Coordinates of C-alpha atoms in Angstrom, one line a residue:
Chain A
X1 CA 98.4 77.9 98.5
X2 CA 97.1 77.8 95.1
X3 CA 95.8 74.5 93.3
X4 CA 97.9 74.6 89.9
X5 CA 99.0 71.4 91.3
X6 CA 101.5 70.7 88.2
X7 CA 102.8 73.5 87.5
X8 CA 106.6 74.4 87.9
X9 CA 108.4 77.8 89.2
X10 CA 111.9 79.2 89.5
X11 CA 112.9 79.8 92.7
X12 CA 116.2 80.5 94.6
X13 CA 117.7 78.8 91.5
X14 CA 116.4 75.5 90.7
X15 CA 113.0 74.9 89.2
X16 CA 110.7 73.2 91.8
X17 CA 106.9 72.3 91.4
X18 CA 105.1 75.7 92.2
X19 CA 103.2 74.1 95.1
X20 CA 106.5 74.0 97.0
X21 CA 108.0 77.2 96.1
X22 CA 108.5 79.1 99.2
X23 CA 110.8 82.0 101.2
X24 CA 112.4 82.1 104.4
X25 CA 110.1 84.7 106.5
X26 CA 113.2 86.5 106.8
X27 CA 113.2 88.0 103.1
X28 CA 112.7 91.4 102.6
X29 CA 109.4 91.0 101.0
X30 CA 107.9 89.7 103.7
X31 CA 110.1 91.7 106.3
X32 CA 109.6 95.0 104.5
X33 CA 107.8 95.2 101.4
X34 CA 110.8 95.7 99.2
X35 CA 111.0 94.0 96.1
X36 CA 110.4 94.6 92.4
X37 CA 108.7 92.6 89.8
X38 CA 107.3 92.6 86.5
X39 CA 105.0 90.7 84.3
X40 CA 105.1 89.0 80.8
X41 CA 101.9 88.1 78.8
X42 CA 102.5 84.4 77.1
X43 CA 100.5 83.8 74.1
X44 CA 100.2 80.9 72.0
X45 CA 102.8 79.6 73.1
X46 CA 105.6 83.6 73.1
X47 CA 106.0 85.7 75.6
X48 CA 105.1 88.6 74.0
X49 CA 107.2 91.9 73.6
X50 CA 109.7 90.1 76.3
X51 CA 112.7 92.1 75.6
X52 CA 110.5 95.3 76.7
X53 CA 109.5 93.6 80.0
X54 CA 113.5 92.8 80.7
X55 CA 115.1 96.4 80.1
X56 CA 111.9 97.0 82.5
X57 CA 112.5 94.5 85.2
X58 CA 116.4 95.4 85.2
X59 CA 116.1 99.3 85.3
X60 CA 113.6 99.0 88.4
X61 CA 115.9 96.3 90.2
X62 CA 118.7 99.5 89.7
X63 CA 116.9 102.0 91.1
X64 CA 116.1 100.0 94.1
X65 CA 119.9 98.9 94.6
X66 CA 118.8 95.6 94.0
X67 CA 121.5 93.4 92.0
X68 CA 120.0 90.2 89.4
X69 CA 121.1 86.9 90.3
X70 CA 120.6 86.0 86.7
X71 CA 122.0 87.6 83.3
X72 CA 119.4 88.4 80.8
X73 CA 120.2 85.7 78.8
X74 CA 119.4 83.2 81.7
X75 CA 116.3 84.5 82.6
X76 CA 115.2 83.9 79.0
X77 CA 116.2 80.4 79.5
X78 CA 114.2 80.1 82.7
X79 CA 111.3 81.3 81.0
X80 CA 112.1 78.9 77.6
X81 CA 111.9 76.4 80.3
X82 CA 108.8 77.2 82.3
X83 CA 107.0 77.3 78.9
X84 CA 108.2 74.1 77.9
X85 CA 107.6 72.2 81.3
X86 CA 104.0 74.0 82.0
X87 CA 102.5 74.0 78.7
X88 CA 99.8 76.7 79.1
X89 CA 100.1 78.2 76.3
X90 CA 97.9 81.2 77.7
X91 CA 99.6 82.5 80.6
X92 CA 101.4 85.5 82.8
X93 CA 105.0 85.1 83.9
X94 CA 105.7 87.1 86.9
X95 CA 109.4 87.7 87.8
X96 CA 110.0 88.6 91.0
X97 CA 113.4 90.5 92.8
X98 CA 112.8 90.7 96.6
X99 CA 115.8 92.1 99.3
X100 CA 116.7 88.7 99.8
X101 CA 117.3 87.3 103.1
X102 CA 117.8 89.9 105.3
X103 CA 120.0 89.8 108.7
X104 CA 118.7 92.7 110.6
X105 CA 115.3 92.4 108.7
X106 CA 115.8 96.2 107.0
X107 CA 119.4 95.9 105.0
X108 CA 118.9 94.4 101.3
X109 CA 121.2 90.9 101.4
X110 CA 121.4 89.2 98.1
X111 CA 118.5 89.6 96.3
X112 CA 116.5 86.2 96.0
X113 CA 115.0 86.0 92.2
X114 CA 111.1 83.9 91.6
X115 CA 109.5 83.4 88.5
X116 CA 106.3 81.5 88.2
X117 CA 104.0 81.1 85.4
X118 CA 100.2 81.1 86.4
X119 CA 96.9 80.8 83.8
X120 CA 96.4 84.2 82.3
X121 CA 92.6 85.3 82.7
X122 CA 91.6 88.3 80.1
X123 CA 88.7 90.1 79.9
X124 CA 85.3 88.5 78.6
X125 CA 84.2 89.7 75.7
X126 CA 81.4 90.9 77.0
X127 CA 83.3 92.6 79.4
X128 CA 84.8 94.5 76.2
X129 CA 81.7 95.1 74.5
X130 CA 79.6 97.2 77.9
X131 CA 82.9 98.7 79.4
X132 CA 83.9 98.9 83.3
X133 CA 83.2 101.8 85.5
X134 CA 86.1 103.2 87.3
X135 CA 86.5 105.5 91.0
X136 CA 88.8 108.1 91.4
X137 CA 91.3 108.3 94.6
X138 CA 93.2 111.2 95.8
X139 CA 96.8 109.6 95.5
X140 CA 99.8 109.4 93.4
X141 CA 102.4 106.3 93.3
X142 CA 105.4 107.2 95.6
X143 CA 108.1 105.7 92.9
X144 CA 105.8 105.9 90.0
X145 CA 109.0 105.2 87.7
X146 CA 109.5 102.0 89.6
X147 CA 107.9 98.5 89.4
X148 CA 108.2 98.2 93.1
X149 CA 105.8 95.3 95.0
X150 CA 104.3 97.3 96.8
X151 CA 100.1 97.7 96.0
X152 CA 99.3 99.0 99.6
X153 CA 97.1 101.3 98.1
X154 CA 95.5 99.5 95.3
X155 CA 95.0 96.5 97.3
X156 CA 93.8 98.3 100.4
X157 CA 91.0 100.5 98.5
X158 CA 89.7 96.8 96.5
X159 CA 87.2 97.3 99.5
X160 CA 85.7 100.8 98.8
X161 CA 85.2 99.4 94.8
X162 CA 83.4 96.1 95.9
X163 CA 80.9 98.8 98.1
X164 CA 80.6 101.3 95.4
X165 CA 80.8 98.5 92.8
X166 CA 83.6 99.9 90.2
X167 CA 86.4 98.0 89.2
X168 CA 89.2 100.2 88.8
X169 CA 90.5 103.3 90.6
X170 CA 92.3 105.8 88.9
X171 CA 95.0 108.1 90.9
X172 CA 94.6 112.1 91.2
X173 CA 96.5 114.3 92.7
X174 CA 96.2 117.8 92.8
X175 CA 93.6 117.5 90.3
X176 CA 96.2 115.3 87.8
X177 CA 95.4 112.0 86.7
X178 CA 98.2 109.5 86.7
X179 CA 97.6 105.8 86.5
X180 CA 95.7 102.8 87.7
X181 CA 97.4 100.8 90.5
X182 CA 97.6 98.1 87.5
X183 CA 96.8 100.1 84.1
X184 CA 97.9 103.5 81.9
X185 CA 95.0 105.7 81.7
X186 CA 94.0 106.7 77.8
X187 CA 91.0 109.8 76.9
X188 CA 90.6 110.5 73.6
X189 CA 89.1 114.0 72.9
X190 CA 86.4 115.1 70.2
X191 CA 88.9 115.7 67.6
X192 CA 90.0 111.9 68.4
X193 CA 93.5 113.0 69.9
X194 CA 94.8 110.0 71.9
X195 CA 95.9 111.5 75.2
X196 CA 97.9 109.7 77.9
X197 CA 99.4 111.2 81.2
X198 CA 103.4 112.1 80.9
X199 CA 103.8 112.5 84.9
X200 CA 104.1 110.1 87.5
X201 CA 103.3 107.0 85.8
X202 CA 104.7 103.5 85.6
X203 CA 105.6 103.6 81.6
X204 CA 103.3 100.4 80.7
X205 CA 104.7 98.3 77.5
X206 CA 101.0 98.9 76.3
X207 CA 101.0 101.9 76.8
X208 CA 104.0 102.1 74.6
X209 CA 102.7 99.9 71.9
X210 CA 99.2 102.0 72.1
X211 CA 100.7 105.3 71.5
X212 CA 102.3 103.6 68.5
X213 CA 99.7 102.3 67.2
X214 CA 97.8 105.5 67.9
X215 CA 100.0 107.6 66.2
X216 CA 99.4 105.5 63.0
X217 CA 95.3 106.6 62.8
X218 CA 95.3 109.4 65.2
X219 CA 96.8 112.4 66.6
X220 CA 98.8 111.1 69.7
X221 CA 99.7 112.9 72.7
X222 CA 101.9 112.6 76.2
X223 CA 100.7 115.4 78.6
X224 CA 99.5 116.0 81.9
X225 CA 95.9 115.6 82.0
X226 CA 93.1 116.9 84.4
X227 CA 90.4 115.3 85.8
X228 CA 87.9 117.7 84.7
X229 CA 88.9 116.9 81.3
X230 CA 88.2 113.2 81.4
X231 CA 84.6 113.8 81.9
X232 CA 84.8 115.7 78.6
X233 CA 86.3 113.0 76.8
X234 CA 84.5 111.0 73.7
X235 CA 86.4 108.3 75.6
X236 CA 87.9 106.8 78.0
X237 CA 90.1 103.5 78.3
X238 CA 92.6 101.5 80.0
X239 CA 95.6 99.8 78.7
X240 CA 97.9 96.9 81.1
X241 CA 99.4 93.4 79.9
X242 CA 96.2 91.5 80.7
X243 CA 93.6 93.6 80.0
X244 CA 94.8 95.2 76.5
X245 CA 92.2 98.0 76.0
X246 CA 89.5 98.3 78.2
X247 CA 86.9 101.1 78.2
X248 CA 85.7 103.1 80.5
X249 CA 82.1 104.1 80.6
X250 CA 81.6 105.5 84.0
X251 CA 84.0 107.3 86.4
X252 CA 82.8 108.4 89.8
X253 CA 79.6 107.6 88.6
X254 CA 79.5 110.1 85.8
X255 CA 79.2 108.4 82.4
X256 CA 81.8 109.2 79.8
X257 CA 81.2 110.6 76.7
X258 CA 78.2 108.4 75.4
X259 CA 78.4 105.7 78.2
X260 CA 79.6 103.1 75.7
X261 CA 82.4 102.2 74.4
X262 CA 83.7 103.9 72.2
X263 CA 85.0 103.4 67.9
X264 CA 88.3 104.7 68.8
X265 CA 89.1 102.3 71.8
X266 CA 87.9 99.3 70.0
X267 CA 89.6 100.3 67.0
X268 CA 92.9 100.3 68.7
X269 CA 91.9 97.1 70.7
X270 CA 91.9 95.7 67.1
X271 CA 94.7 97.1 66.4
X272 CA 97.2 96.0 69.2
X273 CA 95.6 92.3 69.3
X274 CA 97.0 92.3 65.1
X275 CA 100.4 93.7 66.5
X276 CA 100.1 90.6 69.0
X277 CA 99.5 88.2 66.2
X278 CA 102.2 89.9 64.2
X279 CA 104.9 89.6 67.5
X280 CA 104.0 85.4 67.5
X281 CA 104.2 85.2 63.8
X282 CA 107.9 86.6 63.9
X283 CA 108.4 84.6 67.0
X284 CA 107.2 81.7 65.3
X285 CA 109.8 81.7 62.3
Chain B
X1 CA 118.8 82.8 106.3
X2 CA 119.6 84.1 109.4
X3 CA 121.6 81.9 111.5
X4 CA 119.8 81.9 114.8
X5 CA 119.8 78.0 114.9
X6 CA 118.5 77.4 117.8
X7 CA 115.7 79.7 117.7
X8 CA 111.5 79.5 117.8
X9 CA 109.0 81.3 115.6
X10 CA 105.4 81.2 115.6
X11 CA 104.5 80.8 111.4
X12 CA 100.7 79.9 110.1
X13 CA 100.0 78.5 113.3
X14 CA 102.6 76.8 115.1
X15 CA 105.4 76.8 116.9
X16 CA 108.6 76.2 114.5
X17 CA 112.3 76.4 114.4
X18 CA 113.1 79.8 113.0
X19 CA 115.1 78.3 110.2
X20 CA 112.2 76.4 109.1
X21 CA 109.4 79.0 108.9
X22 CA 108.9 80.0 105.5
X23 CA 105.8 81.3 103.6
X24 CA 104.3 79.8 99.7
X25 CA 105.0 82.2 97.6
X26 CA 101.8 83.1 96.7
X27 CA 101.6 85.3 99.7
X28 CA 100.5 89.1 99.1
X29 CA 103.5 89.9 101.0
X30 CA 105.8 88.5 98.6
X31 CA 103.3 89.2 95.5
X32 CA 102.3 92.3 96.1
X33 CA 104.0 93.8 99.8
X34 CA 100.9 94.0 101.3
X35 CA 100.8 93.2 105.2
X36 CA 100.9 94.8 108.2
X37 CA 103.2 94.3 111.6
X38 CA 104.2 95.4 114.8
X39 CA 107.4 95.2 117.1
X40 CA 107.7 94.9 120.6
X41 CA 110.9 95.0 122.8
X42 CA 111.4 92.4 125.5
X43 CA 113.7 93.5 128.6
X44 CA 114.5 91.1 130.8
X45 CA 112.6 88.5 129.6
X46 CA 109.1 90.9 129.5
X47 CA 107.3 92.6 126.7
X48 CA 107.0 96.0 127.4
X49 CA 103.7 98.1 127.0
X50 CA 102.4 94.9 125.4
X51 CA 99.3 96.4 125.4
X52 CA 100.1 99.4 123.0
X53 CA 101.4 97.7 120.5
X54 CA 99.0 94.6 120.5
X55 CA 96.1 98.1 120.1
X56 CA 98.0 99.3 117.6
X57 CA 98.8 95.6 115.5
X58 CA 95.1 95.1 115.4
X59 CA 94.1 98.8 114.1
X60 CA 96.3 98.5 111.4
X61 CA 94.7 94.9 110.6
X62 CA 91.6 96.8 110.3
X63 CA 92.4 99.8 108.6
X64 CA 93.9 96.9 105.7
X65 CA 90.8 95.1 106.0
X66 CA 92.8 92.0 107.0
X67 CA 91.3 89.5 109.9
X68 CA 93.5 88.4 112.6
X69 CA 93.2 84.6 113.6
X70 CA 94.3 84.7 116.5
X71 CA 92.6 86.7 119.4
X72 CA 94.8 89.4 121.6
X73 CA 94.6 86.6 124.6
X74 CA 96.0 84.1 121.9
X75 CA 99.1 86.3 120.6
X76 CA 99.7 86.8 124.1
X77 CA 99.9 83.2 125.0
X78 CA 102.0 82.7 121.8
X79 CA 104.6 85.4 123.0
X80 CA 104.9 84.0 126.3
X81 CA 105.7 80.7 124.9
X82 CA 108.3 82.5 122.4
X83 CA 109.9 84.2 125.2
X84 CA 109.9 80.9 127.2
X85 CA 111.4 79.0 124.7
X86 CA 113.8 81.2 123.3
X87 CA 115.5 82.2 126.3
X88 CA 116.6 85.5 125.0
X89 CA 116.0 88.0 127.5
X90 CA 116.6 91.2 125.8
X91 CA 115.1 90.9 122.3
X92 CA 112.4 92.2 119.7
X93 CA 109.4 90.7 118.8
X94 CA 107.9 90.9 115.7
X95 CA 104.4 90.0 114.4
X96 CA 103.6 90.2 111.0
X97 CA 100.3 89.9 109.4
X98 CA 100.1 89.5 105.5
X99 CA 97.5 89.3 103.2
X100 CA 97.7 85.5 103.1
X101 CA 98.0 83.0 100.2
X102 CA 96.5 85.3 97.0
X103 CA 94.8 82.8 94.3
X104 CA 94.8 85.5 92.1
X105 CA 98.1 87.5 93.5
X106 CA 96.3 90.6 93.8
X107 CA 93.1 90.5 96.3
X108 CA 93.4 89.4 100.0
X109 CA 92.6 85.7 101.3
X110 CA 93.0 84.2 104.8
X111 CA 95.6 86.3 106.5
X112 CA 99.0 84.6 107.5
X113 CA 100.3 85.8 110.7
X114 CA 104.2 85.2 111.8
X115 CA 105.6 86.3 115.4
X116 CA 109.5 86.0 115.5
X117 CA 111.9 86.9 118.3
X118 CA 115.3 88.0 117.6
X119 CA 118.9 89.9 119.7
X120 CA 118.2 92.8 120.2
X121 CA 121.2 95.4 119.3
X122 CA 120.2 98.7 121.0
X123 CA 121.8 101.8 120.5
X124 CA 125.7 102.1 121.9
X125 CA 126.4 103.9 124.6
X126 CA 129.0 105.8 122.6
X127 CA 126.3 106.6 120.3
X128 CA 124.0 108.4 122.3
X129 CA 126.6 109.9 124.3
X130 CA 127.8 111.4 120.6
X131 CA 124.3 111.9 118.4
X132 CA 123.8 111.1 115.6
X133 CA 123.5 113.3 111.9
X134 CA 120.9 112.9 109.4
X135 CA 119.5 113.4 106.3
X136 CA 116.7 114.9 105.0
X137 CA 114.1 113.6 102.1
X138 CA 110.9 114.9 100.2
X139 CA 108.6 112.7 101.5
X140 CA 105.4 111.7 103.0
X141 CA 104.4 108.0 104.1
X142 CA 101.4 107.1 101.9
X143 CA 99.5 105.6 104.8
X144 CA 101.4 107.3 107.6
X145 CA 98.8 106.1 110.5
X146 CA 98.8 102.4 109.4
X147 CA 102.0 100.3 110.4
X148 CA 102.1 99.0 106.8
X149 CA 105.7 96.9 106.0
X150 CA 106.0 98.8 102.7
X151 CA 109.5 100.4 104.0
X152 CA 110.6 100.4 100.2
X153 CA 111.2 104.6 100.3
X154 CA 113.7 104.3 103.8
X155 CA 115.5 101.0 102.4
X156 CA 116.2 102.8 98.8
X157 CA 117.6 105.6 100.4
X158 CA 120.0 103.3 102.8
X159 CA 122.2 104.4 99.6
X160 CA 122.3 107.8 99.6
X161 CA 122.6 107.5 103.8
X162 CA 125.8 105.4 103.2
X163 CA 127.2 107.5 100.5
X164 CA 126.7 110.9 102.9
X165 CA 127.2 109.6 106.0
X166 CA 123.9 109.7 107.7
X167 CA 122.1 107.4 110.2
X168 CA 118.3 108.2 109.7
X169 CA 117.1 110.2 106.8
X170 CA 113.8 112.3 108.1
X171 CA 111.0 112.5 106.0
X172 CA 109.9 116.4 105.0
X173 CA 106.7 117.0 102.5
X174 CA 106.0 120.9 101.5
X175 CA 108.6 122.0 104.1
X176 CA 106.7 120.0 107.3
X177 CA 108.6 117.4 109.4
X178 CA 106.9 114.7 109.2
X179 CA 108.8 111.1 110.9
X180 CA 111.5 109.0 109.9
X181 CA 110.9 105.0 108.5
X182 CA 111.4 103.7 111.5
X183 CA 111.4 106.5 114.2
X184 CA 109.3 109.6 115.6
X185 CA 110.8 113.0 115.6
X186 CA 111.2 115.7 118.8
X187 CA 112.7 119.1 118.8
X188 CA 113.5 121.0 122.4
X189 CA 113.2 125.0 121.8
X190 CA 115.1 127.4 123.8
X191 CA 112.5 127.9 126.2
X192 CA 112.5 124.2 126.7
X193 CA 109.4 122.8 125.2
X194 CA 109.2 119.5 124.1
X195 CA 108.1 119.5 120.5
X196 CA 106.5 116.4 118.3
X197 CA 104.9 116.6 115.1
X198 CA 100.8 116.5 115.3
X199 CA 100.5 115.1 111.4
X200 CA 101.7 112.2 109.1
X201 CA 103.0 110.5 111.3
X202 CA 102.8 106.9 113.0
X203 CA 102.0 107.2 116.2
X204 CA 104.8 105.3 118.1
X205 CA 104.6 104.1 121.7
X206 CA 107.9 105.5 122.9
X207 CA 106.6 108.6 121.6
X208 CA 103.7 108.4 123.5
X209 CA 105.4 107.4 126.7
X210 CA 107.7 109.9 126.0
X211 CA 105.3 112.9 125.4
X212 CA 104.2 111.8 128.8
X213 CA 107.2 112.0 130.6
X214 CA 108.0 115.2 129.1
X215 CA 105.1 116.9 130.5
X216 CA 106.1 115.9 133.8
X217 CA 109.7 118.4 133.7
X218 CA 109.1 120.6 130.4
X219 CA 105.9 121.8 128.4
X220 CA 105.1 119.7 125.6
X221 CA 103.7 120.3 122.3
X222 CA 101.8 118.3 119.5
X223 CA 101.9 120.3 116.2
X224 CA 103.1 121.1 112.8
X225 CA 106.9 121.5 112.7
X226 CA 108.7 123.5 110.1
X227 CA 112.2 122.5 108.7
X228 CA 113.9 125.9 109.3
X229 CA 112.6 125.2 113.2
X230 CA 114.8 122.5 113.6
X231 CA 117.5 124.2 112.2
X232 CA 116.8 126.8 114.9
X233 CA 116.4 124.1 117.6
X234 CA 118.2 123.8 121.2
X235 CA 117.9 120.0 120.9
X236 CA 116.7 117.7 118.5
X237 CA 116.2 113.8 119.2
X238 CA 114.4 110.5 117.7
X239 CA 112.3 108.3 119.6
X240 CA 111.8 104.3 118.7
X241 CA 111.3 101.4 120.3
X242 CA 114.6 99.8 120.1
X243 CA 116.2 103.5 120.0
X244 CA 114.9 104.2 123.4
X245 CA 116.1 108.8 122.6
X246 CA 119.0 109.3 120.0
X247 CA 119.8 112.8 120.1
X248 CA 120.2 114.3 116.5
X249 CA 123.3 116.8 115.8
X250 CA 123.5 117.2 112.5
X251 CA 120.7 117.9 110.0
X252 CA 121.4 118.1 106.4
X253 CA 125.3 118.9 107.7
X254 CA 123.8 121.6 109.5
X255 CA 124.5 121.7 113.2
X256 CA 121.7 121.5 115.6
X257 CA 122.3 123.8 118.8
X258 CA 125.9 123.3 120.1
X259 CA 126.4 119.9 118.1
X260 CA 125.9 117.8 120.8
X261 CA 123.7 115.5 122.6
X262 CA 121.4 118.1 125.1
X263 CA 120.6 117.8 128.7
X264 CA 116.9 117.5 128.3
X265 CA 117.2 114.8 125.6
X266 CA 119.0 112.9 128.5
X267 CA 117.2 113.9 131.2
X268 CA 114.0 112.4 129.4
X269 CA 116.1 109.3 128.3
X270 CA 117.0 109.0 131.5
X271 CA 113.4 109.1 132.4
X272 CA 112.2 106.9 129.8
X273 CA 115.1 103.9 131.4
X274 CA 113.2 104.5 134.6
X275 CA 109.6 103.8 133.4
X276 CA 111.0 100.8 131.4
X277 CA 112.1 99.5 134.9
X278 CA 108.9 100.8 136.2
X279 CA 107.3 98.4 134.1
X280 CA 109.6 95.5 134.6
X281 CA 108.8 95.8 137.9
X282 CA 105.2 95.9 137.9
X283 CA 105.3 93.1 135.4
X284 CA 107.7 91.0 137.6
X285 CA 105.4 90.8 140.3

């Protein structure tokens, strides 16, 4: 159990001290890996681009028959609440919709609602400034559309990337890139053309906010993308709640365009941490 | 909850009350649907081919990278105590391992491991005497040899079964038969061969047994099956541990073979009753 020893959740309904937030074994997330979730960057204080993260959390809940407990409006009051009881001003809320207790251990029963909010780590800067290298995995996401819990995949392959020391694998299939079990994929081509996969992707709220942001400086473009390309790029980068904009230097062990980081990526880094600052300051009135 | 009151469960290391064994939240099963189980039936108060499935819980630990903490001899001494306790002579076990308490909700920690026992409903007579149809889906487990719980594809389409009227949807990927969530497939050709699929597939012990059994009476087959060759078919059943042989009349609301329930898929259910008692007896002595 983790040691944020004062921190509250929401769970089943009330709001209990983290540390004794639990599930009967009998929900389906346990039972059967079926739940949905998704996850809200607080900053100063705001969770940022929160309405985004809702109209996400309730369309996957939909597609997996899975009703809310809660109406919007009172899961913005939960989260109003965590903030004000938890006071880290720095932190992810994750909101979780799980089968709910299930009788024969397979049929979705009410769905049981959890929302905590944990300290939010984000890339060092230093991080930022050398880039991460990246593996590749034959693989694509089997509801890519849906924020489903389940990171079989991701979670299972953390081993091969601690022996082959990368920290993120990006899914091909058929010679198509798609996603990060965690992140949008970005290249961005000599003629600095932002390029993002259309296909089979979980549509990332950075992602959205980067392709905006793109299309302000650069040429911006949604297509499929393959792999041969990325090694062609000027650059490469990531995008995800936490990790903002990260480059990538190194993929299967082949560097990437100049092996640093690149102007563009940081640039746009820049960028979305203003449109951040912006969000708060309208938030803040 | 369920309500078996007056039920036992083995949960993080003891031996609770059903009702009270419940996991922190912070488990990867909950976070992130990352575990791995296995189900056994018990028939007059034994588990049968204990073995099997204890060979096959532990190689699906492994191929997760997840550590068991209890040795084989251990679970087996947990079972018995289960079975002892609970006094529920025709039931399924379950164990469940998880990825444990996550401190960052993403990479693995110290395994949790949960055994239940729960009634067991098996199939009706009326049903086997009548078959059953089913559906068909695009589809190929991600992990097909690891007994994963990530069962989020078969529960979403629990929908679409209810809305056409289907008991099992059967999962087919580039026109191959591949298994169903919970079940193995057979086809019987006119020439009476017993037919299983070679690839992508969980390899289930009543499969196994029966394969065996059906080399005794008929030729038998492990290979790549074709969807139009089921449509084609003489017989077509399911094999599962709690499912014992369901014969399969309806594919897609396509007939299969006369539209009922064959004599071979009987004859080897038949069969398949007989080694259960085989091993009832052998186990009883």
């Amino acid at each position: 159990m983790p040691s944020n020893d004062k921190l509250f959740a929401y769970n089943l309904g009330l709001i209990v001290p983290l540390s004794e937030a639990t599930l009967h074994i009998s929900d389906l997330s346990v039972q059967r890996g079926y739940g949905v979730f998704d996850f809200v960057k607080v900053q100063q204080g705001f969770p940022l681009f929160l309405d985004d993260y809702l109209d996400r959390f309730f369309q996957s809940a939909q597609l997996m028959h899975l009703s809310m407990p809660l109406t919007r409006e009172e899961i913005k009051q939960v989260i109003d609440e965590l903030i004000a009881r938890n006071q880290l001003p720095e932190a992810g809320l994750k909101m979780i919709l799980t089968g709910g207790y299930s009788e024969d251990g397979f049929t979705p029963m009410n769905p049981n609602l959890l929302i905590t909010q944990l300290p939010l780590t984000l890339p060092s800067e230093e991080k930022v400034a050398k880039g991460i290298p990246i593996m590749t995995h034959d693989y694509v996401r089997e509801m890519p559309e849906v924020k489903t819990i389940n990171y079989s995949m991701g979670i299972r392959l953390l081993h091969e990337q601690k022996a082959n020391g990368t920290e993120e694998v990006l899914y091909v299939k058929n010679g198509l890139v798609s996603e990060f079990p965690r992140c949008n994929f970005f290249m961005v081509t000599h003629d600095n053309t932002i390029v993002t996969p259309a296909n089979n992707i979980l549509r990332g709220i950075t992602r959205k906010n980067v392709l905006s942001l793109a299309g302000r400086r650069y040429k911006a473009e949604v297509r499929d993308i393959r792999l041969e390309e990325i090694l062609q790029a000027k650059e490469c980068f990531l995008t995800s709640t936490t990790k903002r904009i990260l480059p990538i230097v190194r993929v299967d062990g082949v560097l990437v365009g100049t092996g640093k980081p690149g102007e563009v990526s940081l640039q746009l880094l820049q960028d979305l941490m203003e449109l951040e600052d912006s969000q708060i300051a309208a938030l803040r009135e």
